[in-house]
Short mmCIF file of C-alpha atoms in Angstrom, two decimals:
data_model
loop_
_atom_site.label_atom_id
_atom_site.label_comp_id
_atom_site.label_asym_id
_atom_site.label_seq_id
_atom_site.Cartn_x
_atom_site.Cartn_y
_atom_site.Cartn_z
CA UNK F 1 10.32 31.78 66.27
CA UNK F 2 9.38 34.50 63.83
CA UNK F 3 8.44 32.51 60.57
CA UNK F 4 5.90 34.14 58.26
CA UNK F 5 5.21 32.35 54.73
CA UNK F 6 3.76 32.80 51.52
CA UNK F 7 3.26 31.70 48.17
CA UNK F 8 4.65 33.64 45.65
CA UNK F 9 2.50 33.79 42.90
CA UNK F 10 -0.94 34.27 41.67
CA UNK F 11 -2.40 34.92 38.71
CA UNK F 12 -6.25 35.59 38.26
CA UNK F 13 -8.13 36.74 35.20
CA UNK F 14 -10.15 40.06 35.92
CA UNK F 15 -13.31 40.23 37.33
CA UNK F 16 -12.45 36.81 39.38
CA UNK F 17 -11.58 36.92 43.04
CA UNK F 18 -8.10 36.63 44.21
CA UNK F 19 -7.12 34.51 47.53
CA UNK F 20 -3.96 35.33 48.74
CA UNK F 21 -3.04 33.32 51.30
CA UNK F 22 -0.27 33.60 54.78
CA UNK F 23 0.78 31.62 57.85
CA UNK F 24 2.48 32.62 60.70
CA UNK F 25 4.07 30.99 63.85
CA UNK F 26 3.95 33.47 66.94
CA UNK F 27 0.19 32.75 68.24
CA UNK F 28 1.20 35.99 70.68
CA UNK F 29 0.70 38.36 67.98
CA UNK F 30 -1.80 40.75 68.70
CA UNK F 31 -2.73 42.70 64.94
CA UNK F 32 -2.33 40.97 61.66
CA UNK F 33 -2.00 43.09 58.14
CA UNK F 34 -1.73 42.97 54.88
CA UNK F 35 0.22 45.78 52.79
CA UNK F 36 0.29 46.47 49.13
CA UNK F 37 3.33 46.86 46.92
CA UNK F 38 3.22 48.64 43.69
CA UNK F 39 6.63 48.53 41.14
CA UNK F 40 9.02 51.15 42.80
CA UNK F 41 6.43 52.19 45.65
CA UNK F 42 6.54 52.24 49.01
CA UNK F 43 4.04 49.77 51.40
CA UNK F 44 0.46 50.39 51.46
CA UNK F 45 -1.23 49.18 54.40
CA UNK F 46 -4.51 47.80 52.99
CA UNK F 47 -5.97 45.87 56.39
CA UNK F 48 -5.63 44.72 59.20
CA UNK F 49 -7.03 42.54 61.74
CA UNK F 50 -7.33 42.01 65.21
CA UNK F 51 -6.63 38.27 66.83
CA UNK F 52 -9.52 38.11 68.39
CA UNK F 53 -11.61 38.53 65.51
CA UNK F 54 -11.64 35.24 62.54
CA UNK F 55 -13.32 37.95 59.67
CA UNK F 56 -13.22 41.71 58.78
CA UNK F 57 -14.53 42.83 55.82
CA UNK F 58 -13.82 46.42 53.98
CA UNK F 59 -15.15 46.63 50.50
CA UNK F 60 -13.60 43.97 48.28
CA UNK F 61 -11.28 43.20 50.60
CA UNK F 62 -12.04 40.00 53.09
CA UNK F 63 -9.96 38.82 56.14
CA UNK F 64 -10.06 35.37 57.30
CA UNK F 65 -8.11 34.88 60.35
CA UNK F 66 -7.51 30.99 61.62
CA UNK F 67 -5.99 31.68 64.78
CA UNK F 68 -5.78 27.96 65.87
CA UNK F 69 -3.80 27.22 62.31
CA UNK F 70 -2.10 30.01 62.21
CA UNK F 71 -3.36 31.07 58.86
CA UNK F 72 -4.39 33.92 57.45
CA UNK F 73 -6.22 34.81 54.21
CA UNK F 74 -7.04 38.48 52.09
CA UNK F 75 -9.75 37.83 49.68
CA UNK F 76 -9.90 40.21 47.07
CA UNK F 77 -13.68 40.24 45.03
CA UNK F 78 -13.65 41.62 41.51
CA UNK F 79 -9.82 41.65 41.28
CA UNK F 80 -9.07 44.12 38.61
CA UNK F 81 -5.85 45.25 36.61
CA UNK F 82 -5.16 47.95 39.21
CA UNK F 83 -4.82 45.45 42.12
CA UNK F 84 -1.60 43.76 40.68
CA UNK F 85 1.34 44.26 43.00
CA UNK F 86 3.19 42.31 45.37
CA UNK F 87 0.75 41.24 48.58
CA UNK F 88 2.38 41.06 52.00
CA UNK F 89 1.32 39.85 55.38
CA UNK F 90 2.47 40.72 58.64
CA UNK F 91 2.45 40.07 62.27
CA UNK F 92 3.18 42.12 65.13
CA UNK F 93 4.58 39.08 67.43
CA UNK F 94 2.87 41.46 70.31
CA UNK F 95 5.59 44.19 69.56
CA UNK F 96 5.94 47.44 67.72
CA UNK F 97 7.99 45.97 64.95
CA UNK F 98 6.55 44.25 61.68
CA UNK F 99 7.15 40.61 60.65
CA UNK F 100 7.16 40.17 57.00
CA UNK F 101 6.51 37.53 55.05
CA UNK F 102 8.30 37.02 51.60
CA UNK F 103 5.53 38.44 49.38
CA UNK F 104 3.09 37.52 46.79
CA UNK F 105 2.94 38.36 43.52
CA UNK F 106 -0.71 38.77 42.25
CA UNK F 107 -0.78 39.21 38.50
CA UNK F 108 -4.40 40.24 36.99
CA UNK F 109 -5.15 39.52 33.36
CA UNK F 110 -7.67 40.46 31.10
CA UNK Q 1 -0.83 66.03 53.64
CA UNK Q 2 2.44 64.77 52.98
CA UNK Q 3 3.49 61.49 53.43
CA UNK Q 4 6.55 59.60 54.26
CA UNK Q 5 9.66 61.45 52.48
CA UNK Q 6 12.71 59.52 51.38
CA UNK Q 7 16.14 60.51 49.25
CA UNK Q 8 17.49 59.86 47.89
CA UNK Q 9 15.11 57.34 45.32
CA UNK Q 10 18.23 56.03 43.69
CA UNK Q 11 21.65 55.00 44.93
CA UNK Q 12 24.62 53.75 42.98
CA UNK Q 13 27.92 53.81 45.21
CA UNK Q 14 31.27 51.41 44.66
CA UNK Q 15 31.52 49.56 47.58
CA UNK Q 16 33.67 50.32 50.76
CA UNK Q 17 32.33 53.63 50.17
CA UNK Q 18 29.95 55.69 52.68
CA UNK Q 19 26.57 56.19 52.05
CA UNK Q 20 23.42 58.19 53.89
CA UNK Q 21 19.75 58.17 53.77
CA UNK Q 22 17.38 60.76 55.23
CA UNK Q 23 13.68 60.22 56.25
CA UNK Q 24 11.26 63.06 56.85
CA UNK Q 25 8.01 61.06 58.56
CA UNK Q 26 4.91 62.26 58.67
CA UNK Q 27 4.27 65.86 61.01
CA UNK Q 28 3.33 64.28 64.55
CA UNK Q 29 4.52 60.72 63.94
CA UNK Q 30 6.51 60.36 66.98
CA UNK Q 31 7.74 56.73 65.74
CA UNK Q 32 10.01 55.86 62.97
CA UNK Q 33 11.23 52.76 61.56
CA UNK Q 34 14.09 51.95 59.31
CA UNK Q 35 13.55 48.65 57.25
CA UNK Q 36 15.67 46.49 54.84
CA UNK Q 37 13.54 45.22 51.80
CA UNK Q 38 16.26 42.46 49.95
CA UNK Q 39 15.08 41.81 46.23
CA UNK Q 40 12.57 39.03 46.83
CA UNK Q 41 12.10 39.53 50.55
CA UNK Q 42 9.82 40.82 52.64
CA UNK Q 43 10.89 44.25 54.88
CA UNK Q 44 13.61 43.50 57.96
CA UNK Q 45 13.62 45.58 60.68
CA UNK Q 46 16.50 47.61 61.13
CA UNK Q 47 16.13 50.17 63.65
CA UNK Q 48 12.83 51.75 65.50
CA UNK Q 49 13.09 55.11 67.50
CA UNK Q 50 10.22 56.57 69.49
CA UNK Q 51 11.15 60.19 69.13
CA UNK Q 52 14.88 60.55 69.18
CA UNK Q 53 15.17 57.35 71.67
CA UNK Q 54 16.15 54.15 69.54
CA UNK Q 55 14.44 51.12 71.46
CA UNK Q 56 15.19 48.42 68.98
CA UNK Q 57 17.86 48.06 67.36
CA UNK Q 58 18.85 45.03 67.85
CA UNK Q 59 18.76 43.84 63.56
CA UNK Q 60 20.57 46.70 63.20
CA UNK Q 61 24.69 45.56 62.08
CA UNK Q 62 26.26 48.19 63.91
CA UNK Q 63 30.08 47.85 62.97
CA UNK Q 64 28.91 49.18 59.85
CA UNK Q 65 25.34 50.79 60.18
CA UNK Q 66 24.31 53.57 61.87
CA UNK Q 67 21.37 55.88 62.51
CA UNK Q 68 19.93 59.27 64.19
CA UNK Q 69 17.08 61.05 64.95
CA UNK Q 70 18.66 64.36 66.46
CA UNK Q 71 15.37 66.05 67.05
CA UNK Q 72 12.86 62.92 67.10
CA UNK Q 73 11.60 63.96 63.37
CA UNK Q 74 14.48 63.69 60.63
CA UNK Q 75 16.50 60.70 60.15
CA UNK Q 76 19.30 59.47 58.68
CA UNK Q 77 20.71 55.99 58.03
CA UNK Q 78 24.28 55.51 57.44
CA UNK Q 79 25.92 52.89 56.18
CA UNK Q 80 30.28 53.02 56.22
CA UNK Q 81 31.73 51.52 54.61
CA UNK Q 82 29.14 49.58 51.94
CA UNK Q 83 29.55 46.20 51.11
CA UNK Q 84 27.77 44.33 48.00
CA UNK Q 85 25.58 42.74 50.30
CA UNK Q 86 23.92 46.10 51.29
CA UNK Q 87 22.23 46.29 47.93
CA UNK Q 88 18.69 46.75 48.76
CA UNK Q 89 15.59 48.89 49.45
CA UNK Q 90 15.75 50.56 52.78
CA UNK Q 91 12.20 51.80 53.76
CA UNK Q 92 11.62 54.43 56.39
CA UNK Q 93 8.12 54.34 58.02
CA UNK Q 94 6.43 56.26 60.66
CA UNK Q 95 3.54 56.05 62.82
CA UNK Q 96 1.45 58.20 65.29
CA UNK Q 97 1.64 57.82 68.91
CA UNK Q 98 -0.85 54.74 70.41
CA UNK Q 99 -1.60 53.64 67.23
CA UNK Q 100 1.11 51.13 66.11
CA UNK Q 101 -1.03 49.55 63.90
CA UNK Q 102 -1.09 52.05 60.90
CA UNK Q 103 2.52 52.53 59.70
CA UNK Q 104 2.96 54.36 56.75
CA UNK Q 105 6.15 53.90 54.20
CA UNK Q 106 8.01 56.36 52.08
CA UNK Q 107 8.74 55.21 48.72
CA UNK Q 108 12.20 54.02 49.85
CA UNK Q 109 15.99 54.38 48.46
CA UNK Q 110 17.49 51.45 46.48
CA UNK Q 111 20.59 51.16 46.64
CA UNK Q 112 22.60 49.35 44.74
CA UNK Q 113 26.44 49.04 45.76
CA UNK Q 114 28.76 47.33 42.62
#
């Protein structure tokens, strides 16, 4: 089945790191992303990873794929103000089409 | 470069009445997706169409949706007639060809159907 999950909030202060977690349930997926979702914007893909890879790393942003728990993390160092916005994973359940999870909301304070 | 164009942003019909939405992807993207984004939710796949061929649209409620891509750029979503339940954000997205991975989203058109 196509099951992706989420919490759906977090709240860091600024300057902390933010771990947004995901898991999924279709082990036949072959990329995993995250996207970013500003108020009234569009999706912003920030990452992705491959399923044969458990870490990619791209500036402040850290991927931590479990593939054998199905879980997937984006670790974001030095979260600031700017990085607030709804946080979505996604699988590609070995397809062309984008499995959603239900979004979490990462709230940054000073 | 331009990105993913959507109109319109904003979308107030009564419902039983018909509605459109038109997506311009990006120049060369030979793949384009229509998704559902309910308040809350994550995006639903509606409808994907490499160039003008749709091969999945199998989320897509056809009694009342429907959807081209004459030329396999533009596209329009249409939606006859609206219920209350179609009050959402519906997200066109595009991506280049062999490279699945990077889709990129318009802004999207809310609509909201009272």
């Amino acid at each position: 089945g196509e099951d992706v999950e989420q919490s759906l909030f977090l709240s860091v202060r600024e300057g902390d790191s933010s771990v947004i977690n995901c898991t999924y349930t279709d082990s036949s997926s072959t990329y995993l992303y995250w996207y970013k979702q500003e108020p009234g914007a569009g999706l912003q893909l920030l990452t992705y990873i491959f399923s044969n890879m458990d870490m990619k790393q791209d500036q402040r942003l850290t991927v931590l794929l479990n593939k054998k728990d199905k879980h997937l993390s984006l670790r974001i160092a030095d979260t600031q103000t700017g990085d607030s916005a709804i946080y979505f994973c996604a699988e590609d359940n070995n397809t062309d089409k984008l499995i959603f999870g239900t979004g979490t909301r990462l709230q940054v304070f000073p | 470069e331009a990105g993913v164009v959507q109109s319109p942003r904003y979308k107030i019909i009564e419902k039983k009445q018909p509605v459109a939405f038109w997506c311009n992807p990006i120049s060369g993207h030979n793949t384009l997706y229509w998704y559902r984004q309910n308040l809350g939710q994550g995006p639903e796949l509606l409808i994907r169409y490499e160039n003008e061929e749709a091969v999945d649209d199998s989320q897509l409620p056809k009694d009342r949706f429907s959807a081209e891509r004459l030329k396999g750029v533009d596209s329009t979503l249409k939606i006859q007639p609206a219920e209350l339940g179609d009050s959402a954000v519906y997200l066109c997205a595009s991506s280049p060809p062999e490279v699945n991975t990077e889709a990129f989203f318009g802004q999207g058109t809310r609509l909201t159907v009272v």
